[in-house]
């Protein structure tokens, strides 16, 4: 079975978490999706690039989630979510996925 790149897992967690929260109107459910995907991505980051890189990418993932909220007030919710998901995916690819 092919392994899903950590960039896709992380971006999917950010977009998926937002989608679940928005469509179910249950923020906790969206947060659960965000957390599970973040944990899965962090595990891959640690395996592929080591603990320091995993820590930095996890911090970027959390910062992207937090930063999407004020960004959404300026550019709208969907552009903010896609923008931060893209940034995290790019960082994840550059630090972890491109090595493998």
Short mmCIF file of N, CA, C and O in Angstrom, two decimals:
data_model
loop_
_atom_site.label_atom_id
_atom_site.label_comp_id
_atom_site.label_asym_id
_atom_site.label_seq_id
_atom_site.Cartn_x
_atom_site.Cartn_y
_atom_site.Cartn_z
N UNK A 1 0.84 -1.18 0.00
CA UNK A 1 0.00 0.00 0.00
C UNK A 1 0.89 1.25 0.00
O UNK A 1 1.83 1.35 0.78
N UNK A 2 0.59 2.19 -0.85
CA UNK A 2 1.38 3.41 -0.96
C UNK A 2 1.15 4.30 0.25
O UNK A 2 0.04 4.41 0.76
N UNK A 3 2.22 4.93 0.69
CA UNK A 3 2.15 5.83 1.83
C UNK A 3 1.70 7.22 1.36
O UNK A 3 2.20 7.72 0.36
N UNK A 4 0.78 7.80 2.07
CA UNK A 4 0.31 9.14 1.74
C UNK A 4 1.37 10.13 2.21
O UNK A 4 1.79 10.07 3.37
N UNK A 5 1.81 11.05 1.36
CA UNK A 5 2.82 12.02 1.77
C UNK A 5 2.35 12.85 2.96
O UNK A 5 1.17 13.21 3.06
N UNK A 6 3.28 13.17 3.85
CA UNK A 6 2.92 13.95 5.04
C UNK A 6 2.36 15.32 4.67
O UNK A 6 1.53 15.87 5.38
N UNK A 7 2.80 15.87 3.54
CA UNK A 7 2.26 17.16 3.10
C UNK A 7 0.76 17.06 2.85
O UNK A 7 0.00 17.95 3.22
N UNK A 8 0.34 15.96 2.24
CA UNK A 8 -1.09 15.76 1.98
C UNK A 8 -1.87 15.51 3.26
O UNK A 8 -3.00 15.98 3.42
N UNK A 9 -1.26 14.79 4.20
CA UNK A 9 -1.92 14.52 5.48
C UNK A 9 -2.13 15.83 6.24
O UNK A 9 -3.23 16.10 6.75
N UNK A 10 -1.09 16.65 6.31
CA UNK A 10 -1.18 17.92 7.04
C UNK A 10 -2.18 18.87 6.39
O UNK A 10 -3.05 19.44 7.07
N UNK A 11 -2.08 19.05 5.08
CA UNK A 11 -3.01 19.94 4.38
C UNK A 11 -4.43 19.40 4.49
O UNK A 11 -5.38 20.16 4.72
N UNK A 12 -4.58 18.10 4.37
CA UNK A 12 -5.90 17.48 4.50
C UNK A 12 -6.48 17.67 5.89
O UNK A 12 -7.70 17.83 6.04
N UNK A 13 -5.63 17.66 6.90
CA UNK A 13 -6.11 17.88 8.27
C UNK A 13 -6.64 19.29 8.46
O UNK A 13 -7.68 19.50 9.10
N UNK A 14 -5.94 20.27 7.90
CA UNK A 14 -6.39 21.65 8.03
C UNK A 14 -7.69 21.89 7.25
O UNK A 14 -8.64 22.46 7.77
N UNK A 15 -7.71 21.44 6.01
CA UNK A 15 -8.92 21.63 5.20
C UNK A 15 -10.06 20.75 5.72
O UNK A 15 -11.20 21.21 5.86
N UNK A 16 -9.75 19.50 6.01
CA UNK A 16 -10.78 18.57 6.51
C UNK A 16 -11.37 19.00 7.84
O UNK A 16 -12.57 18.90 8.06
N UNK A 17 -10.51 19.48 8.73
CA UNK A 17 -11.00 19.96 10.02
C UNK A 17 -11.96 21.12 9.86
O UNK A 17 -13.01 21.18 10.50
N UNK A 18 -11.60 22.05 8.96
CA UNK A 18 -12.49 23.18 8.71
C UNK A 18 -13.81 22.71 8.10
O UNK A 18 -14.89 23.15 8.53
N UNK A 19 -13.73 21.83 7.12
CA UNK A 19 -14.95 21.32 6.47
C UNK A 19 -15.89 20.65 7.47
O UNK A 19 -17.09 20.91 7.49
N UNK A 20 -15.33 19.78 8.29
CA UNK A 20 -16.15 19.06 9.28
C UNK A 20 -16.78 20.04 10.26
O UNK A 20 -17.98 19.96 10.56
N UNK A 21 -15.99 21.00 10.76
CA UNK A 21 -16.53 21.98 11.71
C UNK A 21 -17.63 22.82 11.07
O UNK A 21 -18.68 23.07 11.68
N UNK A 22 -17.41 23.23 9.85
CA UNK A 22 -18.39 24.09 9.17
C UNK A 22 -19.67 23.34 8.85
O UNK A 22 -20.77 23.83 9.06
N UNK A 23 -19.55 22.14 8.30
CA UNK A 23 -20.74 21.43 7.83
C UNK A 23 -21.51 20.73 8.93
O UNK A 23 -22.71 20.53 8.80
N UNK A 24 -20.85 20.36 10.01
CA UNK A 24 -21.58 19.73 11.12
C UNK A 24 -22.00 20.76 12.16
O UNK A 24 -22.80 20.45 13.03
N UNK A 25 -21.40 21.96 12.08
CA UNK A 25 -21.61 23.01 13.08
C UNK A 25 -21.13 22.57 14.46
O UNK A 25 -21.61 23.03 15.48
N UNK A 26 -20.18 21.66 14.49
CA UNK A 26 -19.58 21.16 15.74
C UNK A 26 -18.07 21.38 15.65
O UNK A 26 -17.35 20.60 15.04
N UNK A 27 -17.62 22.45 16.29
CA UNK A 27 -16.21 22.81 16.23
C UNK A 27 -15.33 21.72 16.83
O UNK A 27 -14.22 21.49 16.38
N UNK A 28 -15.85 21.03 17.86
CA UNK A 28 -15.05 19.99 18.51
C UNK A 28 -14.76 18.85 17.54
O UNK A 28 -13.68 18.24 17.58
N UNK A 29 -15.71 18.53 16.70
CA UNK A 29 -15.51 17.46 15.71
C UNK A 29 -14.44 17.88 14.70
O UNK A 29 -13.58 17.07 14.33
N UNK A 30 -14.50 19.10 14.26
CA UNK A 30 -13.47 19.61 13.36
C UNK A 30 -12.11 19.61 14.03
O UNK A 30 -11.09 19.28 13.42
N UNK A 31 -12.08 19.96 15.31
CA UNK A 31 -10.84 19.93 16.07
C UNK A 31 -10.27 18.52 16.19
O UNK A 31 -9.05 18.32 16.16
N UNK A 32 -11.15 17.55 16.31
CA UNK A 32 -10.70 16.16 16.39
C UNK A 32 -10.05 15.73 15.07
O UNK A 32 -8.99 15.08 15.07
N UNK A 33 -10.65 16.11 13.95
CA UNK A 33 -10.07 15.80 12.64
C UNK A 33 -8.70 16.47 12.52
O UNK A 33 -7.72 15.85 12.10
N UNK A 34 -8.62 17.73 12.90
CA UNK A 34 -7.38 18.48 12.86
C UNK A 34 -6.31 17.80 13.72
O UNK A 34 -5.16 17.63 13.28
N UNK A 35 -6.67 17.37 14.92
CA UNK A 35 -5.71 16.75 15.84
C UNK A 35 -5.23 15.39 15.34
O UNK A 35 -4.03 15.09 15.41
N UNK A 36 -6.14 14.57 14.85
CA UNK A 36 -5.75 13.24 14.36
C UNK A 36 -4.82 13.36 13.16
O UNK A 36 -3.79 12.67 13.09
N UNK A 37 -5.16 14.23 12.23
CA UNK A 37 -4.29 14.41 11.06
C UNK A 37 -2.95 15.00 11.47
O UNK A 37 -1.90 14.60 10.94
N UNK A 38 -2.96 15.93 12.41
CA UNK A 38 -1.71 16.53 12.88
C UNK A 38 -0.82 15.50 13.55
O UNK A 38 0.41 15.49 13.34
N UNK A 39 -1.40 14.61 14.34
CA UNK A 39 -0.63 13.56 14.99
C UNK A 39 -0.06 12.58 13.96
O UNK A 39 1.10 12.15 14.07
N UNK A 40 -0.85 12.24 12.95
CA UNK A 40 -0.37 11.33 11.90
C UNK A 40 0.77 11.98 11.11
O UNK A 40 1.77 11.32 10.81
N UNK A 41 0.62 13.26 10.78
CA UNK A 41 1.67 13.96 10.06
C UNK A 41 2.93 14.06 10.91
O UNK A 41 4.04 13.84 10.42
N UNK A 42 2.77 14.37 12.19
CA UNK A 42 3.93 14.50 13.08
C UNK A 42 4.70 13.19 13.19
O UNK A 42 5.94 13.18 13.23
N UNK A 43 3.98 12.09 13.21
CA UNK A 43 4.65 10.77 13.25
C UNK A 43 5.49 10.58 11.99
O UNK A 43 6.64 10.13 12.07
N UNK A 44 4.92 10.91 10.85
CA UNK A 44 5.67 10.79 9.59
C UNK A 44 6.87 11.74 9.57
O UNK A 44 7.95 11.37 9.13
N UNK A 45 6.66 12.98 10.02
CA UNK A 45 7.76 13.95 10.04
C UNK A 45 8.92 13.44 10.89
O UNK A 45 10.07 13.56 10.50
N UNK A 46 8.59 12.88 12.04
CA UNK A 46 9.63 12.35 12.94
C UNK A 46 10.39 11.20 12.26
O UNK A 46 11.61 11.13 12.34
N UNK A 47 9.67 10.32 11.60
CA UNK A 47 10.30 9.18 10.92
C UNK A 47 11.16 9.62 9.74
O UNK A 47 12.21 9.06 9.49
N UNK A 48 10.70 10.62 9.01
CA UNK A 48 11.37 11.03 7.78
C UNK A 48 12.48 12.05 8.00
O UNK A 48 13.45 12.06 7.25
N UNK A 49 12.32 12.93 8.97
CA UNK A 49 13.25 14.06 9.10
C UNK A 49 13.81 14.25 10.50
O UNK A 49 14.62 15.15 10.71
N UNK A 50 13.36 13.46 11.48
CA UNK A 50 13.88 13.58 12.83
C UNK A 50 13.02 14.44 13.74
O UNK A 50 12.09 15.12 13.29
N UNK A 51 13.35 14.39 15.01
CA UNK A 51 12.55 15.06 16.04
C UNK A 51 12.52 16.57 15.95
O UNK A 51 11.48 17.19 16.16
N UNK A 52 13.66 17.18 15.64
CA UNK A 52 13.70 18.64 15.54
C UNK A 52 12.81 19.16 14.42
O UNK A 52 12.05 20.12 14.59
N UNK A 53 12.92 18.52 13.27
CA UNK A 53 12.09 18.92 12.13
C UNK A 53 10.62 18.67 12.42
O UNK A 53 9.76 19.49 12.08
N UNK A 54 10.33 17.54 13.08
CA UNK A 54 8.94 17.24 13.42
C UNK A 54 8.38 18.29 14.37
O UNK A 54 7.24 18.72 14.22
N UNK A 55 9.18 18.72 15.33
CA UNK A 55 8.74 19.76 16.25
C UNK A 55 8.46 21.07 15.54
O UNK A 55 7.44 21.74 15.79
N UNK A 56 9.35 21.44 14.63
CA UNK A 56 9.17 22.69 13.88
C UNK A 56 7.94 22.62 12.98
O UNK A 56 7.16 23.58 12.89
N UNK A 57 7.76 21.49 12.31
CA UNK A 57 6.60 21.35 11.43
C UNK A 57 5.29 21.28 12.21
O UNK A 57 4.27 21.80 11.77
N UNK A 58 5.33 20.66 13.38
CA UNK A 58 4.13 20.63 14.23
C UNK A 58 3.78 22.04 14.69
O UNK A 58 2.61 22.43 14.70
N UNK A 59 4.80 22.81 15.06
CA UNK A 59 4.56 24.21 15.45
C UNK A 59 3.98 25.00 14.28
O UNK A 59 3.06 25.82 14.46
N UNK A 60 4.48 24.75 13.07
CA UNK A 60 3.94 25.42 11.89
C UNK A 60 2.49 25.03 11.64
O UNK A 60 1.67 25.88 11.27
N UNK A 61 2.17 23.77 11.87
CA UNK A 61 0.80 23.27 11.69
C UNK A 61 -0.16 23.98 12.65
O UNK A 61 -1.22 24.46 12.25
N UNK A 62 0.25 24.06 13.92
CA UNK A 62 -0.58 24.73 14.93
C UNK A 62 -0.68 26.22 14.63
O UNK A 62 -1.76 26.82 14.74
N UNK A 63 0.43 26.83 14.24
CA UNK A 63 0.42 28.26 13.91
C UNK A 63 -0.47 28.53 12.69
O UNK A 63 -1.15 29.56 12.63
N UNK A 64 -0.46 27.62 11.73
CA UNK A 64 -1.31 27.79 10.55
C UNK A 64 -2.78 27.76 10.94
O UNK A 64 -3.58 28.57 10.46
N UNK A 65 -3.13 26.81 11.81
CA UNK A 65 -4.51 26.74 12.29
C UNK A 65 -4.89 28.04 12.99
O UNK A 65 -5.92 28.65 12.69
N UNK A 66 -4.05 28.48 13.91
CA UNK A 66 -4.35 29.70 14.67
C UNK A 66 -4.37 30.93 13.75
O UNK A 66 -5.23 31.80 13.87
N UNK A 67 -3.41 30.99 12.82
CA UNK A 67 -3.31 32.13 11.92
C UNK A 67 -4.42 32.21 10.89
O UNK A 67 -4.69 33.28 10.35
N UNK A 68 -5.05 31.08 10.62
CA UNK A 68 -6.13 31.10 9.62
C UNK A 68 -7.32 31.92 10.09
O UNK A 68 -8.06 32.46 9.26
N UNK A 69 -7.51 32.00 11.39
CA UNK A 69 -8.67 32.74 11.91
C UNK A 69 -8.59 34.24 11.64
O UNK A 69 -9.51 34.80 11.06
N UNK A 70 -7.51 34.93 12.03
CA UNK A 70 -7.45 36.36 11.69
C UNK A 70 -7.31 36.59 10.18
O UNK A 70 -7.82 37.58 9.65
N UNK A 71 -6.63 35.68 9.49
CA UNK A 71 -6.50 35.81 8.04
C UNK A 71 -7.87 35.73 7.36
O UNK A 71 -8.13 36.44 6.40
N UNK A 72 -8.75 34.88 7.89
CA UNK A 72 -10.08 34.72 7.31
C UNK A 72 -10.88 36.02 7.37
O UNK A 72 -11.70 36.28 6.50
N UNK A 73 -10.61 36.85 8.37
CA UNK A 73 -11.32 38.13 8.47
C UNK A 73 -10.91 39.09 7.35
O UNK A 73 -11.66 39.97 7.00
N UNK A 74 -9.72 38.88 6.80
CA UNK A 74 -9.22 39.75 5.75
C UNK A 74 -9.51 39.22 4.35
O UNK A 74 -9.81 40.01 3.44
N UNK A 75 -9.39 37.91 4.15
CA UNK A 75 -9.51 37.36 2.80
C UNK A 75 -10.67 36.39 2.63
O UNK A 75 -10.94 35.95 1.52
N UNK A 76 -11.33 36.03 3.71
CA UNK A 76 -12.42 35.05 3.65
C UNK A 76 -11.96 33.71 4.18
O UNK A 76 -10.76 33.41 4.20
N UNK A 77 -12.92 32.90 4.59
CA UNK A 77 -12.59 31.63 5.24
C UNK A 77 -11.90 30.64 4.32
O UNK A 77 -10.84 30.10 4.66
N UNK A 78 -12.49 30.38 3.16
CA UNK A 78 -11.90 29.37 2.27
C UNK A 78 -10.51 29.76 1.78
O UNK A 78 -9.59 28.93 1.82
N UNK A 79 -10.31 31.00 1.31
CA UNK A 79 -8.95 31.37 0.90
C UNK A 79 -7.94 31.25 2.04
O UNK A 79 -6.79 30.84 1.83
N UNK A 80 -8.36 31.60 3.26
CA UNK A 80 -7.46 31.50 4.41
C UNK A 80 -7.09 30.04 4.68
O UNK A 80 -5.91 29.71 4.87
N UNK A 81 -8.07 29.18 4.68
CA UNK A 81 -7.82 27.76 4.96
C UNK A 81 -6.94 27.16 3.87
O UNK A 81 -5.96 26.46 4.16
N UNK A 82 -7.26 27.42 2.61
CA UNK A 82 -6.44 26.88 1.53
C UNK A 82 -5.03 27.47 1.54
O UNK A 82 -4.06 26.77 1.23
N UNK A 83 -4.92 28.74 1.89
CA UNK A 83 -3.60 29.38 1.94
C UNK A 83 -2.70 28.77 3.01
O UNK A 83 -1.54 28.43 2.73
N UNK A 84 -3.23 28.62 4.23
CA UNK A 84 -2.38 28.05 5.29
C UNK A 84 -2.12 26.57 5.05
O UNK A 84 -1.03 26.07 5.34
N UNK A 85 -3.10 25.87 4.48
CA UNK A 85 -2.88 24.45 4.16
C UNK A 85 -1.78 24.30 3.11
O UNK A 85 -0.92 23.41 3.22
N UNK A 86 -1.79 25.16 2.12
CA UNK A 86 -0.75 25.14 1.11
C UNK A 86 0.62 25.44 1.67
O UNK A 86 1.62 24.81 1.30
N UNK A 87 0.69 26.42 2.58
CA UNK A 87 1.96 26.77 3.20
C UNK A 87 2.52 25.62 4.02
O UNK A 87 3.71 25.30 3.95
N UNK A 88 1.66 24.97 4.79
CA UNK A 88 2.10 23.82 5.60
C UNK A 88 2.50 22.66 4.70
O UNK A 88 3.50 21.98 4.96
N UNK A 89 1.76 22.43 3.64
CA UNK A 89 2.10 21.35 2.71
C UNK A 89 3.46 21.60 2.06
O UNK A 89 4.28 20.68 1.95
N UNK A 90 3.71 22.82 1.66
CA UNK A 90 4.98 23.17 1.04
C UNK A 90 6.14 22.97 2.03
O UNK A 90 7.16 22.38 1.68
N UNK A 91 5.96 23.44 3.25
CA UNK A 91 6.99 23.25 4.28
C UNK A 91 7.22 21.77 4.56
O UNK A 91 8.37 21.32 4.68
N UNK A 92 6.15 21.02 4.65
CA UNK A 92 6.25 19.59 4.92
C UNK A 92 6.99 18.87 3.79
O UNK A 92 7.86 18.04 4.03
N UNK A 93 6.66 19.22 2.58
CA UNK A 93 7.34 18.60 1.43
C UNK A 93 8.83 18.95 1.45
O UNK A 93 9.68 18.08 1.28
N UNK A 94 9.14 20.24 1.67
CA UNK A 94 10.52 20.68 1.64
C UNK A 94 11.38 20.05 2.72
O UNK A 94 12.53 19.68 2.50
N UNK A 95 10.80 19.87 3.91
CA UNK A 95 11.57 19.38 5.04
C UNK A 95 11.56 17.86 5.12
O UNK A 95 12.58 17.25 5.46
N UNK A 96 10.45 17.22 4.82
CA UNK A 96 10.33 15.78 5.07
C UNK A 96 10.09 14.93 3.82
O UNK A 96 10.79 13.96 3.60
N UNK A 97 9.11 15.29 3.01
CA UNK A 97 8.70 14.41 1.92
C UNK A 97 9.70 14.32 0.78
O UNK A 97 9.86 13.25 0.20
N UNK A 98 10.36 15.39 0.47
CA UNK A 98 11.24 15.35 -0.70
C UNK A 98 12.45 14.45 -0.47
O UNK A 98 13.06 13.99 -1.39
N UNK A 99 12.76 14.19 0.78
CA UNK A 99 13.88 13.30 1.11
C UNK A 99 13.59 11.85 0.75
O UNK A 99 14.48 11.08 0.49
N UNK A 100 12.32 11.47 0.85
CA UNK A 100 11.95 10.07 0.65
C UNK A 100 11.61 9.82 -0.74
O UNK A 100 11.74 8.99 -1.48
#
